[in-house]
């Protein structure tokens, strides 16, 4: 017997933005910001445990296939699905606590099932289908809390952009060689010296990027970022918000350009 229940929730009016960045070592990184880009809450949801179990399962798969046998197991997918549910629940809990609009990065290429896709640790941590499931889970879980549906914004440059001076550069997030590859966990702006956790900073920039898009004149809303007039550029928006919270280009917490900060703000 199937019984359907109807839930009626009073719509929640959002007051801030929750950027959600998806990565390799952190399953998701969350950052809640206000209209000035000030951090209200942030958190990394570790994905290394999932990746470790997946690697063990991949080793088992290779071993079985090398013996000429067919690999039959849904373990890897089941583990990823469980992680997706956990991530979705955490996102909704944070959004509900802060009455925040959820912002996801638009990853069309990752979810696209047509054409050939390069293999990488990022692509293998959660598959295309599981990224689609995260969005599906969020759609109904947010609705159950009375929160609006998640919104998306282009992910390009969010991991390389400084929230203080607006500089976007690959040098802001350098690759550091480690025993098993490269470490890119730190963000350090080569322009003003702002430093932070790279994934948390990317989540912060995602929230601010959507905020910037929303306040643009109607005629510019569909323009690519590179097509924006200088006075409406994303970097200009970030510098303006930094000035509002006392971290503008003329102050930088009392630092000169290139000086390292004592802490991230």
CSV table of C-alpha atoms in Angstrom, one decimal:
chain,number,residue,atom,x,y,z
A,1,UNK,CA,0.0,0.0,0.0
A,2,UNK,CA,1.3,3.5,-0.9
A,3,UNK,CA,0.2,6.5,1.0
A,4,UNK,CA,1.1,10.0,-0.1
A,5,UNK,CA,1.4,12.9,2.3
A,6,UNK,CA,1.1,16.6,1.4
A,7,UNK,CA,3.4,19.0,3.2
A,8,UNK,CA,2.6,22.7,3.4
A,9,UNK,CA,5.4,25.0,4.5
A,10,UNK,CA,5.4,28.7,4.9
A,11,UNK,CA,7.9,30.1,2.3
A,12,UNK,CA,11.1,31.3,4.0
A,13,UNK,CA,12.4,34.7,2.9
A,14,UNK,CA,16.1,34.3,2.4
A,15,UNK,CA,18.5,37.0,3.9
A,16,UNK,CA,21.9,35.8,2.7
A,17,UNK,CA,23.7,33.5,0.3
A,18,UNK,CA,25.1,29.9,0.8
A,19,UNK,CA,27.8,29.1,-1.8
A,20,UNK,CA,28.4,25.4,-2.3
A,21,UNK,CA,31.7,24.3,-3.9
A,22,UNK,CA,32.3,20.7,-4.9
A,23,UNK,CA,35.8,19.3,-5.0
A,24,UNK,CA,38.2,16.3,-4.5
A,25,UNK,CA,39.4,16.3,-0.9
A,26,UNK,CA,36.2,18.1,0.4
A,27,UNK,CA,33.0,16.6,-0.8
A,28,UNK,CA,31.4,20.0,-0.5
A,29,UNK,CA,32.6,23.3,1.0
A,30,UNK,CA,29.9,25.6,2.4
A,31,UNK,CA,30.1,29.4,3.0
A,32,UNK,CA,27.3,31.7,4.0
A,33,UNK,CA,27.8,35.4,3.2
A,34,UNK,CA,25.8,38.5,3.7
A,35,UNK,CA,25.2,41.3,1.2
A,36,UNK,CA,28.7,42.7,1.9
A,37,UNK,CA,30.4,39.4,1.4
A,38,UNK,CA,31.0,39.0,5.1
A,39,UNK,CA,31.3,35.4,6.3
A,40,UNK,CA,28.5,34.3,8.6
A,41,UNK,CA,29.3,30.5,8.6
A,42,UNK,CA,31.5,28.1,6.7
A,43,UNK,CA,32.4,24.4,6.8
A,44,UNK,CA,34.2,21.7,4.8
A,45,UNK,CA,32.5,18.3,4.4
A,46,UNK,CA,35.4,15.9,4.1
A,47,UNK,CA,35.4,13.6,1.1
A,48,UNK,CA,38.7,11.7,1.7
A,49,UNK,CA,37.0,8.9,3.6
A,50,UNK,CA,34.8,8.2,0.6
A,51,UNK,CA,37.7,8.4,-1.8
A,52,UNK,CA,39.7,5.9,0.3
A,53,UNK,CA,36.9,3.4,0.3
A,54,UNK,CA,36.4,3.9,-3.4
A,55,UNK,CA,40.1,3.3,-4.1
A,56,UNK,CA,40.0,0.0,-2.3
A,57,UNK,CA,37.0,-1.0,-4.3
A,58,UNK,CA,38.7,0.0,-7.5
A,59,UNK,CA,41.7,-2.1,-6.6
A,60,UNK,CA,39.4,-5.1,-6.0
A,61,UNK,CA,37.7,-4.5,-9.4
A,62,UNK,CA,41.1,-4.5,-11.2
A,63,UNK,CA,42.2,-7.7,-9.4
A,64,UNK,CA,39.0,-9.5,-10.4
A,65,UNK,CA,39.2,-8.4,-14.0
A,66,UNK,CA,42.8,-9.4,-14.2
A,67,UNK,CA,41.8,-12.9,-13.4
A,68,UNK,CA,39.4,-12.9,-16.3
A,69,UNK,CA,36.3,-12.7,-14.2
A,70,UNK,CA,33.4,-10.2,-14.5
A,71,UNK,CA,33.2,-7.6,-11.8
A,72,UNK,CA,29.8,-7.4,-10.2
A,73,UNK,CA,29.4,-4.9,-7.4
A,74,UNK,CA,27.3,-1.8,-6.7
A,75,UNK,CA,29.4,-0.9,-3.6
A,76,UNK,CA,31.1,2.1,-5.1
A,77,UNK,CA,27.9,3.6,-6.3
A,78,UNK,CA,26.1,2.9,-3.0
A,79,UNK,CA,28.8,4.6,-1.0
A,80,UNK,CA,28.7,7.7,-3.3
A,81,UNK,CA,24.9,7.8,-3.0
A,82,UNK,CA,25.1,7.7,0.7
A,83,UNK,CA,27.6,10.6,0.7
A,84,UNK,CA,25.4,12.6,-1.6
A,85,UNK,CA,22.5,12.2,0.9
A,86,UNK,CA,24.7,13.3,3.7
A,87,UNK,CA,26.0,16.3,1.8
A,88,UNK,CA,22.4,17.4,0.7
A,89,UNK,CA,21.2,17.1,4.3
A,90,UNK,CA,24.1,19.2,5.6
A,91,UNK,CA,23.5,21.9,2.9
A,92,UNK,CA,19.8,22.1,3.8
A,93,UNK,CA,20.5,22.3,7.5
A,94,UNK,CA,22.9,25.2,7.1
A,95,UNK,CA,20.6,27.0,4.6
A,96,UNK,CA,17.7,26.6,7.0
A,97,UNK,CA,19.7,27.8,10.0
A,98,UNK,CA,20.8,31.0,8.2
A,99,UNK,CA,17.7,31.5,5.9
A,100,UNK,CA,20.1,31.4,3.0
A,101,UNK,CA,19.7,31.0,-0.7
A,102,UNK,CA,21.7,28.0,-1.9
A,103,UNK,CA,24.1,28.6,-4.8
A,104,UNK,CA,25.7,25.7,-6.7
A,105,UNK,CA,28.4,25.9,-9.3
A,106,UNK,CA,27.1,25.0,-12.8
A,107,UNK,CA,28.9,21.9,-13.9
A,108,UNK,CA,27.3,21.2,-17.3
A,109,UNK,CA,30.4,19.3,-18.6
A,110,UNK,CA,30.5,17.0,-15.6
A,111,UNK,CA,26.8,16.1,-15.8
A,112,UNK,CA,26.8,15.8,-19.6
A,113,UNK,CA,26.4,12.2,-20.6
A,114,UNK,CA,27.3,12.7,-24.3
A,115,UNK,CA,30.9,12.8,-25.6
A,116,UNK,CA,34.1,11.7,-24.1
A,117,UNK,CA,35.1,13.0,-20.7
A,118,UNK,CA,38.6,13.0,-19.2
A,119,UNK,CA,39.3,10.8,-16.2
A,120,UNK,CA,40.4,12.5,-13.0
A,121,UNK,CA,40.1,12.1,-9.3
A,122,UNK,CA,37.5,14.9,-9.3
A,123,UNK,CA,35.4,13.2,-11.9
A,124,UNK,CA,35.6,9.8,-10.2
A,125,UNK,CA,34.8,10.9,-6.6
A,126,UNK,CA,31.2,11.4,-7.6
A,127,UNK,CA,29.9,10.4,-11.0
A,128,UNK,CA,27.9,12.5,-13.3
A,129,UNK,CA,24.7,10.7,-12.2
A,130,UNK,CA,25.5,11.4,-8.5
A,131,UNK,CA,26.0,15.1,-9.1
A,132,UNK,CA,22.6,15.1,-10.7
A,133,UNK,CA,21.2,13.3,-7.7
A,134,UNK,CA,22.6,15.9,-5.4
A,135,UNK,CA,20.6,18.6,-7.2
A,136,UNK,CA,17.5,16.3,-7.2
A,137,UNK,CA,17.8,15.7,-3.5
A,138,UNK,CA,18.3,19.4,-2.8
A,139,UNK,CA,15.2,20.3,-4.8
A,140,UNK,CA,12.8,18.4,-2.5
A,141,UNK,CA,14.8,18.8,0.7
A,142,UNK,CA,14.9,22.5,0.4
A,143,UNK,CA,11.2,22.6,-0.4
A,144,UNK,CA,10.4,20.6,2.7
A,145,UNK,CA,12.1,23.4,4.7
A,146,UNK,CA,10.2,26.1,2.9
A,147,UNK,CA,13.4,27.3,1.2
A,148,UNK,CA,13.6,28.3,-2.4
A,149,UNK,CA,15.1,26.0,-5.0
A,150,UNK,CA,18.9,26.2,-5.4
A,151,UNK,CA,20.3,28.5,-8.0
A,152,UNK,CA,23.4,28.1,-10.1
A,153,UNK,CA,26.3,30.3,-11.3
A,154,UNK,CA,29.2,29.6,-13.7
A,155,UNK,CA,32.1,28.0,-11.9
A,156,UNK,CA,34.8,29.5,-14.1
A,157,UNK,CA,37.4,31.4,-12.0
A,158,UNK,CA,35.7,31.0,-8.6
A,159,UNK,CA,38.7,29.0,-7.2
A,160,UNK,CA,41.2,31.7,-8.5
A,161,UNK,CA,39.4,34.9,-7.4
A,162,UNK,CA,40.3,37.1,-4.4
A,163,UNK,CA,37.3,38.4,-2.4
A,164,UNK,CA,39.3,41.5,-1.3
A,165,UNK,CA,40.9,42.9,-4.4
A,166,UNK,CA,39.0,41.0,-7.0
A,167,UNK,CA,42.1,39.7,-8.8
A,168,UNK,CA,41.5,36.5,-10.8
A,169,UNK,CA,44.7,34.6,-11.5
A,170,UNK,CA,45.9,30.9,-11.6
A,171,UNK,CA,48.8,32.0,-9.5
A,172,UNK,CA,46.4,32.6,-6.6
A,173,UNK,CA,46.0,28.9,-6.3
A,174,UNK,CA,49.3,27.2,-7.0
A,175,UNK,CA,49.9,23.5,-7.2
A,176,UNK,CA,52.3,22.3,-4.6
A,177,UNK,CA,53.9,18.9,-5.3
A,178,UNK,CA,53.2,16.2,-2.7
A,179,UNK,CA,53.9,12.4,-2.6
A,180,UNK,CA,50.6,11.4,-4.3
A,181,UNK,CA,50.3,14.3,-6.8
A,182,UNK,CA,49.6,18.0,-6.1
A,183,UNK,CA,48.2,20.0,-3.2
A,184,UNK,CA,46.0,22.9,-4.0
A,185,UNK,CA,44.3,23.4,-0.6
A,186,UNK,CA,45.6,27.0,0.0
A,187,UNK,CA,44.6,30.2,-1.7
A,188,UNK,CA,46.9,33.2,-1.6
A,189,UNK,CA,46.3,36.3,-3.7
A,190,UNK,CA,49.4,37.4,-5.5
A,191,UNK,CA,48.0,40.9,-5.7
A,192,UNK,CA,47.1,41.8,-2.1
A,193,UNK,CA,48.3,38.8,0.0
A,194,UNK,CA,44.8,37.6,1.1
A,195,UNK,CA,45.1,34.0,2.1
A,196,UNK,CA,42.5,31.3,3.0
A,197,UNK,CA,41.4,27.7,2.6
A,198,UNK,CA,41.0,27.4,-1.2
A,199,UNK,CA,37.7,25.4,-1.2
A,200,UNK,CA,36.1,27.6,1.4
A,201,UNK,CA,37.1,30.7,-0.5
A,202,UNK,CA,35.7,29.2,-3.7
A,203,UNK,CA,32.3,28.7,-1.9
A,204,UNK,CA,32.4,32.3,-0.7
A,205,UNK,CA,33.1,33.6,-4.3
A,206,UNK,CA,30.2,31.5,-5.7
A,207,UNK,CA,27.8,33.2,-3.3
A,208,UNK,CA,29.1,36.6,-4.2
A,209,UNK,CA,29.1,35.9,-7.9
A,210,UNK,CA,25.4,35.1,-7.9
A,211,UNK,CA,24.8,38.2,-5.7
A,212,UNK,CA,26.7,40.2,-8.4
A,213,UNK,CA,24.6,38.7,-11.2
A,214,UNK,CA,21.4,39.6,-9.4
A,215,UNK,CA,22.2,43.3,-9.1
A,216,UNK,CA,23.3,43.8,-12.7
A,217,UNK,CA,21.2,45.9,-15.0
A,218,UNK,CA,18.7,43.8,-16.9
A,219,UNK,CA,20.5,44.3,-20.3
A,220,UNK,CA,23.7,42.9,-18.8
A,221,UNK,CA,22.4,39.9,-16.9
A,222,UNK,CA,23.0,37.4,-19.8
A,223,UNK,CA,26.4,38.8,-20.8
A,224,UNK,CA,29.5,36.7,-20.2
A,225,UNK,CA,31.8,37.8,-17.4
A,226,UNK,CA,34.5,38.9,-19.9
A,227,UNK,CA,32.0,41.1,-21.8
A,228,UNK,CA,31.1,43.3,-18.8
A,229,UNK,CA,31.9,47.0,-18.9
A,230,UNK,CA,34.6,47.8,-16.4
A,231,UNK,CA,32.2,49.6,-14.0
A,232,UNK,CA,30.0,46.4,-13.9
A,233,UNK,CA,32.9,43.9,-13.7
A,234,UNK,CA,32.8,41.2,-11.0
A,235,UNK,CA,36.2,42.4,-9.7
A,236,UNK,CA,34.8,45.9,-9.3
A,237,UNK,CA,31.8,44.4,-7.4
A,238,UNK,CA,34.1,42.5,-5.1
A,239,UNK,CA,36.3,45.6,-4.3
A,240,UNK,CA,33.1,47.6,-3.5
A,241,UNK,CA,31.9,45.0,-1.1
A,242,UNK,CA,35.4,44.7,0.5
A,243,UNK,CA,35.3,48.4,1.1
A,244,UNK,CA,32.0,48.2,2.8
A,245,UNK,CA,33.3,45.7,5.3
A,246,UNK,CA,36.6,47.5,5.8
A,247,UNK,CA,38.8,45.4,3.5
A,248,UNK,CA,38.8,47.5,0.4
A,249,UNK,CA,41.7,48.2,-2.0
A,250,UNK,CA,42.8,51.3,-0.1
A,251,UNK,CA,43.0,49.5,3.3
A,252,UNK,CA,43.6,45.7,3.0
A,253,UNK,CA,43.6,45.6,6.8
A,254,UNK,CA,46.5,48.0,6.8
A,255,UNK,CA,48.6,45.9,4.5
A,256,UNK,CA,50.5,47.0,1.4
A,257,UNK,CA,50.1,45.1,-1.8
A,258,UNK,CA,51.9,41.8,-1.6
A,259,UNK,CA,52.1,41.7,2.2
A,260,UNK,CA,50.9,38.4,3.7
A,261,UNK,CA,47.8,38.7,6.0
A,262,UNK,CA,47.8,37.5,9.6
A,263,UNK,CA,44.5,35.6,9.0
A,264,UNK,CA,41.8,35.3,6.4
A,265,UNK,CA,38.7,37.5,6.8
